[in-house]
């Protein structure tokens, strides 16, 4: 992706509401459930 | 005697109920959405549009990560623009799924599809034959008409590769999901033109919800959301398998600007950009 488009995404992400949600380690053994929100 | 008769009647009723449910699943699980209207979108014709389509397919939407066989799918180089021959296989709880060949082959790819049929599967997940691709529902964001036109033009420019991909096979659970949970995307507002390329939040929001589909992995999703991103948007996803290690799974992190749990909260803009220049952090991750 171009630097311009990546910068656009970064700037958009700065505009959204902060949500507290600790997902835990992003690469982890199967079944180690972490996170505040259950799957819908 | 009366007790035995009661048991027999009860068992018969239970069997009948099960038969009705199975019949409902078998019928509804093969639903056709052929009546979903074809978008009035035609392939773009200018070289610039074809080039934009190539950029969107390879560098933004990362279609080769799904439309190439393993292991090439997780090692593709967007600059090389590989032919999207399909054949990526997933063994899932609801069946075996193969990504299709989307080269311009008339027999094995999408060469026989009309522009409207390609536009429809991109926008709603409904294939040419009226069946529904849950992968397209979940994996493709809300695209503007001009970007769909550019993508179609690029796909049509690919050389035909006449290699057929095995048909995907859903099991009974897959038909339950198809019958009661999967739905085409029919509620998106029309967007004729993508925001112009510029480092603006407007453009970033379009990319995050559209071609880059950040929301698709970085938000909760599941059966009850018909595989579409649900609230809280971009606050972290649900576990997906690590395709290189069945004992491991991957979770897309929280991208919101929360000071304690937002993974990029402390990242300056240039660090965010450089993250993507460094390539894949985890070999089996869908995140490039």
Coordinates of C-alpha atoms in Angstrom, one line a residue:
Chain A
X1 CA 0.0 0.0 0.0
X2 CA 1.2 3.5 -0.7
X3 CA 2.6 5.7 2.1
X4 CA -0.2 8.1 1.4
X5 CA -2.9 5.5 1.9
X6 CA -1.2 4.1 5.0
X7 CA -1.0 7.6 6.4
X8 CA -4.7 8.1 5.6
X9 CA -5.6 5.0 7.6
X10 CA -3.4 6.1 10.5
X11 CA -5.1 9.5 10.5
X12 CA -8.5 7.9 10.4
X13 CA -7.7 5.6 13.3
X14 CA -6.9 8.7 15.3
X15 CA -10.4 10.0 14.9
X16 CA -12.4 7.0 16.1
X17 CA -13.6 6.5 19.7
X18 CA -11.2 4.8 22.0
X19 CA -12.4 1.4 23.2
X20 CA -10.8 -0.4 26.0
X21 CA -10.4 -4.1 25.0
X22 CA -7.4 -6.2 25.9
X23 CA -7.2 -9.0 23.3
X24 CA -4.1 -10.5 24.9
X25 CA -1.2 -12.0 22.9
X26 CA -2.1 -11.8 19.3
X27 CA -0.3 -15.1 18.5
X28 CA -1.1 -17.7 21.0
X29 CA -2.0 -21.3 21.6
X30 CA -5.5 -22.3 20.4
X31 CA -8.3 -21.8 22.9
X32 CA -6.6 -19.2 25.2
X33 CA -9.5 -16.8 25.4
X34 CA -8.7 -13.3 26.3
X35 CA -10.7 -10.1 25.5
X36 CA -13.6 -8.2 26.8
X37 CA -16.1 -8.8 24.0
X38 CA -17.5 -12.2 23.1
X39 CA -18.0 -13.0 19.4
X40 CA -21.3 -11.7 18.2
Chain B
X1 CA -48.1 -51.4 27.6
X2 CA -49.4 -47.8 27.9
X3 CA -45.9 -46.7 28.9
X4 CA -44.3 -48.4 25.9
X5 CA -46.8 -46.8 23.6
X6 CA -46.1 -43.4 25.1
X7 CA -42.4 -43.9 24.5
X8 CA -43.0 -45.0 21.0
X9 CA -45.1 -41.9 20.2
X10 CA -42.6 -39.6 21.8
X11 CA -39.7 -41.2 19.9
X12 CA -41.7 -40.9 16.7
X13 CA -42.5 -37.3 17.3
X14 CA -38.8 -36.6 18.1
X15 CA -37.7 -38.3 14.9
X16 CA -40.3 -36.4 12.9
X17 CA -39.1 -33.1 14.4
X18 CA -35.5 -34.0 13.5
X19 CA -36.5 -34.9 10.0
X20 CA -38.3 -31.6 9.6
X21 CA -35.3 -29.6 10.8
X22 CA -32.9 -31.6 8.6
X23 CA -35.2 -31.0 5.6
X24 CA -35.4 -27.3 6.4
X25 CA -31.6 -27.1 6.6
X26 CA -31.1 -29.1 3.4
X27 CA -33.5 -26.8 1.5
X28 CA -32.7 -23.5 3.1
X29 CA -28.9 -24.3 3.2
X30 CA -28.9 -24.3 -0.5
X31 CA -30.7 -21.0 -0.9
X32 CA -30.3 -19.1 -4.1
X33 CA -29.9 -15.4 -4.2
X34 CA -29.9 -15.2 -8.0
X35 CA -32.6 -12.5 -7.8
X36 CA -30.2 -10.1 -6.1
X37 CA -29.9 -7.3 -8.7
X38 CA -26.7 -7.0 -10.7
X39 CA -25.0 -3.6 -10.0
X40 CA -24.9 -1.3 -13.0
X41 CA -21.1 -1.2 -13.1
X42 CA -19.0 -1.9 -16.1
X43 CA -15.3 -2.6 -16.3
X44 CA -13.2 0.6 -16.5
X45 CA -11.4 1.0 -19.8
X46 CA -8.5 3.4 -19.2
X47 CA -4.9 2.1 -18.5
X48 CA -4.9 4.3 -15.4
X49 CA -8.0 2.5 -14.1
X50 CA -6.5 -0.9 -14.8
X51 CA -3.4 0.1 -12.9
X52 CA -5.5 1.4 -10.0
X53 CA -7.3 -2.0 -10.0
X54 CA -4.0 -3.8 -9.8
X55 CA -3.0 -1.6 -6.9
X56 CA -6.3 -2.3 -5.1
X57 CA -6.2 -6.1 -5.7
X58 CA -2.6 -6.7 -4.9
X59 CA -1.4 -4.0 -2.5
X60 CA -4.6 -2.9 -0.6
X61 CA -7.1 -5.8 -0.6
X62 CA -4.3 -8.5 -0.8
X63 CA -6.5 -10.8 -2.9
X64 CA -3.5 -13.1 -3.6
X65 CA -3.4 -14.0 0.1
X66 CA -6.6 -15.9 -0.6
X67 CA -6.6 -16.6 -4.3
X68 CA -3.3 -18.5 -4.5
X69 CA -2.5 -22.0 -3.3
X70 CA -0.5 -22.3 -0.1
X71 CA 2.4 -21.6 0.6
X72 CA 2.5 -18.9 -2.1
X73 CA -0.6 -17.3 -0.6
X74 CA 1.2 -16.2 2.5
X75 CA 4.5 -15.3 0.7
X76 CA 3.2 -13.4 -2.2
X77 CA 4.9 -10.2 -3.3
X78 CA 2.3 -7.5 -4.2
X79 CA 4.8 -6.0 -6.7
X80 CA 4.8 -9.2 -8.7
X81 CA 1.0 -9.3 -9.2
X82 CA 0.6 -13.1 -9.4
X83 CA -2.2 -14.7 -11.5
X84 CA -5.0 -15.4 -9.2
X85 CA -5.4 -19.0 -9.9
X86 CA -7.2 -19.9 -6.6
X87 CA -6.9 -23.3 -5.0
X88 CA -6.2 -22.1 -1.4
X89 CA -7.8 -24.7 0.7
X90 CA -9.3 -24.4 4.2
X91 CA -10.4 -27.3 6.3
X92 CA -13.1 -25.8 8.5
X93 CA -15.7 -27.1 10.9
X94 CA -18.4 -26.5 8.3
X95 CA -16.6 -28.0 5.3
X96 CA -13.7 -27.8 2.9
X97 CA -13.4 -24.6 1.1
X98 CA -11.3 -23.7 -1.9
X99 CA -10.8 -20.2 -3.2
X100 CA -11.8 -19.9 -6.8
X101 CA -9.7 -19.3 -9.9
X102 CA -10.4 -15.6 -10.8
X103 CA -8.3 -15.3 -13.8
X104 CA -9.9 -14.5 -17.2
X105 CA -10.2 -18.2 -18.1
X106 CA -13.7 -18.8 -19.6
X107 CA -13.7 -22.5 -18.4
X108 CA -12.0 -22.3 -15.0
X109 CA -12.1 -18.6 -14.0
X110 CA -14.4 -15.7 -14.3
X111 CA -13.9 -15.1 -18.0
X112 CA -17.6 -16.0 -18.7
X113 CA -18.9 -13.8 -15.9
X114 CA -20.5 -10.4 -16.9
X115 CA -19.2 -7.2 -15.3
X116 CA -22.4 -7.0 -13.3
X117 CA -21.9 -10.5 -12.0
X118 CA -18.4 -9.7 -10.8
X119 CA -19.6 -6.5 -9.3
X120 CA -22.3 -8.3 -7.5
X121 CA -20.1 -10.9 -5.8
X122 CA -17.7 -8.0 -4.8
X123 CA -20.6 -6.0 -3.3
X124 CA -22.9 -8.6 -1.9
X125 CA -21.1 -12.0 -1.9
X126 CA -23.6 -13.5 -4.3
X127 CA -21.9 -15.6 -7.0
X128 CA -22.8 -15.9 -10.6
X129 CA -24.9 -19.0 -9.9
X130 CA -26.9 -17.3 -7.1
X131 CA -25.1 -19.1 -4.3
X132 CA -23.5 -17.1 -1.4
X133 CA -19.9 -16.9 -0.6
X134 CA -19.5 -16.3 3.2
X135 CA -15.9 -15.5 2.5
X136 CA -16.7 -12.7 0.2
X137 CA -19.3 -11.4 2.7
X138 CA -16.7 -11.3 5.4
X139 CA -13.6 -10.6 3.4
X140 CA -14.5 -7.8 1.1
X141 CA -15.3 -4.3 2.3
X142 CA -17.7 -1.6 1.0
X143 CA -16.2 -0.6 -2.3
X144 CA -17.0 2.5 -4.3
X145 CA -18.4 1.9 -7.8
X146 CA -15.3 3.3 -9.5
X147 CA -13.0 1.0 -7.5
X148 CA -15.2 -2.0 -8.5
X149 CA -14.9 -0.9 -12.1
X150 CA -11.1 -0.7 -11.8
X151 CA -10.9 -4.1 -10.1
X152 CA -13.0 -5.8 -12.8
X153 CA -10.8 -4.2 -15.4
X154 CA -7.6 -5.5 -13.8
X155 CA -9.1 -9.0 -13.3
X156 CA -10.0 -9.1 -16.9
X157 CA -6.5 -8.1 -17.9
X158 CA -5.0 -11.2 -16.2
X159 CA -3.9 -14.0 -18.5
X160 CA -6.4 -16.9 -18.5
X161 CA -5.1 -19.9 -16.5
X162 CA -7.3 -22.9 -17.4
X163 CA -6.7 -24.9 -14.3
X164 CA -9.9 -25.8 -12.5
X165 CA -10.1 -25.6 -8.7
X166 CA -11.9 -28.4 -6.8
X167 CA -15.4 -27.5 -5.8
X168 CA -15.9 -26.4 -2.1
X169 CA -17.9 -28.9 0.0
X170 CA -20.0 -27.9 2.9
X171 CA -21.1 -30.5 5.5
X172 CA -24.4 -30.5 7.4
X173 CA -23.0 -27.9 9.8
X174 CA -22.1 -25.7 6.9
X175 CA -25.6 -26.0 5.5
X176 CA -27.0 -25.0 9.0
X177 CA -24.8 -21.9 8.8
X178 CA -25.9 -21.2 5.3
X179 CA -29.6 -21.7 6.2
X180 CA -29.8 -19.7 9.4
X181 CA -26.8 -17.3 9.6
X182 CA -25.1 -16.3 6.3
X183 CA -26.7 -13.5 4.4
X184 CA -25.6 -11.4 1.5
X185 CA -24.6 -7.8 2.1
X186 CA -27.6 -5.8 0.8
X187 CA -27.7 -2.8 3.1
X188 CA -24.7 -0.8 2.1
X189 CA -25.2 2.7 0.8
X190 CA -24.1 3.4 -2.7
X191 CA -20.8 5.2 -3.1
X192 CA -20.1 6.2 -6.7
X193 CA -16.6 7.5 -6.3
X194 CA -13.8 6.7 -3.7
X195 CA -12.3 9.6 -1.9
X196 CA -9.3 10.9 -3.8
X197 CA -5.9 9.6 -2.8
X198 CA -4.6 11.9 -0.1
X199 CA -3.6 11.4 3.5
X200 CA -7.0 12.4 4.9
X201 CA -9.1 10.7 7.5
X202 CA -11.9 10.5 4.9
X203 CA -9.7 8.5 2.6
X204 CA -8.5 6.4 5.5
X205 CA -12.0 5.6 6.7
X206 CA -12.9 4.5 3.2
X207 CA -9.9 2.2 2.9
X208 CA -10.4 0.8 6.4
X209 CA -14.1 -0.1 5.6
X210 CA -13.5 -0.7 1.9
X211 CA -10.6 -2.1 -0.1
X212 CA -8.3 -2.7 2.9
X213 CA -11.2 -4.0 5.0
X214 CA -9.3 -3.4 8.3
X215 CA -12.7 -3.7 10.1
X216 CA -13.2 -7.2 8.7
X217 CA -10.5 -8.7 11.0
X218 CA -10.0 -6.0 13.6
X219 CA -13.7 -6.1 14.8
X220 CA -15.7 -8.9 16.4
X221 CA -17.6 -11.0 14.0
X222 CA -19.4 -14.3 14.0
X223 CA -22.6 -16.2 13.3
X224 CA -24.9 -13.7 14.8
X225 CA -23.4 -10.9 12.8
X226 CA -23.6 -13.0 9.6
X227 CA -19.8 -12.9 9.5
X228 CA -19.8 -9.1 9.1
X229 CA -17.9 -6.8 11.5
X230 CA -19.9 -5.9 14.6
X231 CA -19.4 -3.4 17.4
X232 CA -17.1 -2.4 18.9
X233 CA -15.6 -1.7 15.6
X234 CA -11.8 -2.0 15.2
X235 CA -11.4 -2.9 18.9
X236 CA -9.9 -6.3 18.2
X237 CA -11.1 -9.3 16.3
X238 CA -11.9 -12.9 17.1
X239 CA -9.3 -15.8 16.9
X240 CA -8.5 -17.2 13.5
X241 CA -6.3 -20.2 12.8
X242 CA -2.6 -19.8 12.2
X243 CA -2.4 -21.5 8.8
X244 CA 1.2 -22.6 9.4
X245 CA 0.6 -24.1 12.9
X246 CA -2.7 -25.7 13.9
X247 CA -1.8 -25.4 17.6
X248 CA -1.7 -21.7 17.3
X249 CA -4.2 -18.9 16.6
X250 CA -4.0 -15.3 15.8
X251 CA -6.1 -12.4 17.0
X252 CA -6.2 -9.0 15.3
X253 CA -5.3 -6.3 17.8
X254 CA -7.3 -3.3 19.1
X255 CA -6.7 -0.4 16.6
X256 CA -8.7 2.2 18.5
X257 CA -6.8 5.0 20.2
X258 CA -7.3 3.6 23.6
X259 CA -4.2 4.5 25.7
X260 CA -3.9 1.2 27.5
X261 CA -5.2 -1.4 25.1
X262 CA -4.9 0.2 21.6
X263 CA -1.8 -1.4 20.1
X264 CA -1.0 1.6 17.9
X265 CA -1.9 4.3 20.4
X266 CA 1.8 5.1 20.9
X267 CA 2.8 4.7 17.3
X268 CA 3.7 7.9 15.4
X269 CA 2.5 7.9 11.8
X270 CA 5.9 7.0 10.3
X271 CA 6.1 3.9 12.6
X272 CA 2.7 2.8 11.4
X273 CA 3.8 3.2 7.8
X274 CA 7.0 1.3 8.4
X275 CA 5.2 -1.6 10.0
X276 CA 3.8 -2.4 6.6
X277 CA 7.2 -2.1 4.9
X278 CA 8.7 -4.7 7.2
X279 CA 6.5 -7.5 5.8
X280 CA 4.6 -10.2 7.7
X281 CA 5.3 -10.4 11.4
X282 CA 3.8 -13.8 11.9
X283 CA 4.2 -16.3 9.1
X284 CA 0.7 -17.8 9.4
X285 CA -1.1 -14.5 9.9
X286 CA -3.5 -13.1 7.3
X287 CA -2.0 -9.7 8.2
X288 CA 0.6 -8.7 5.5

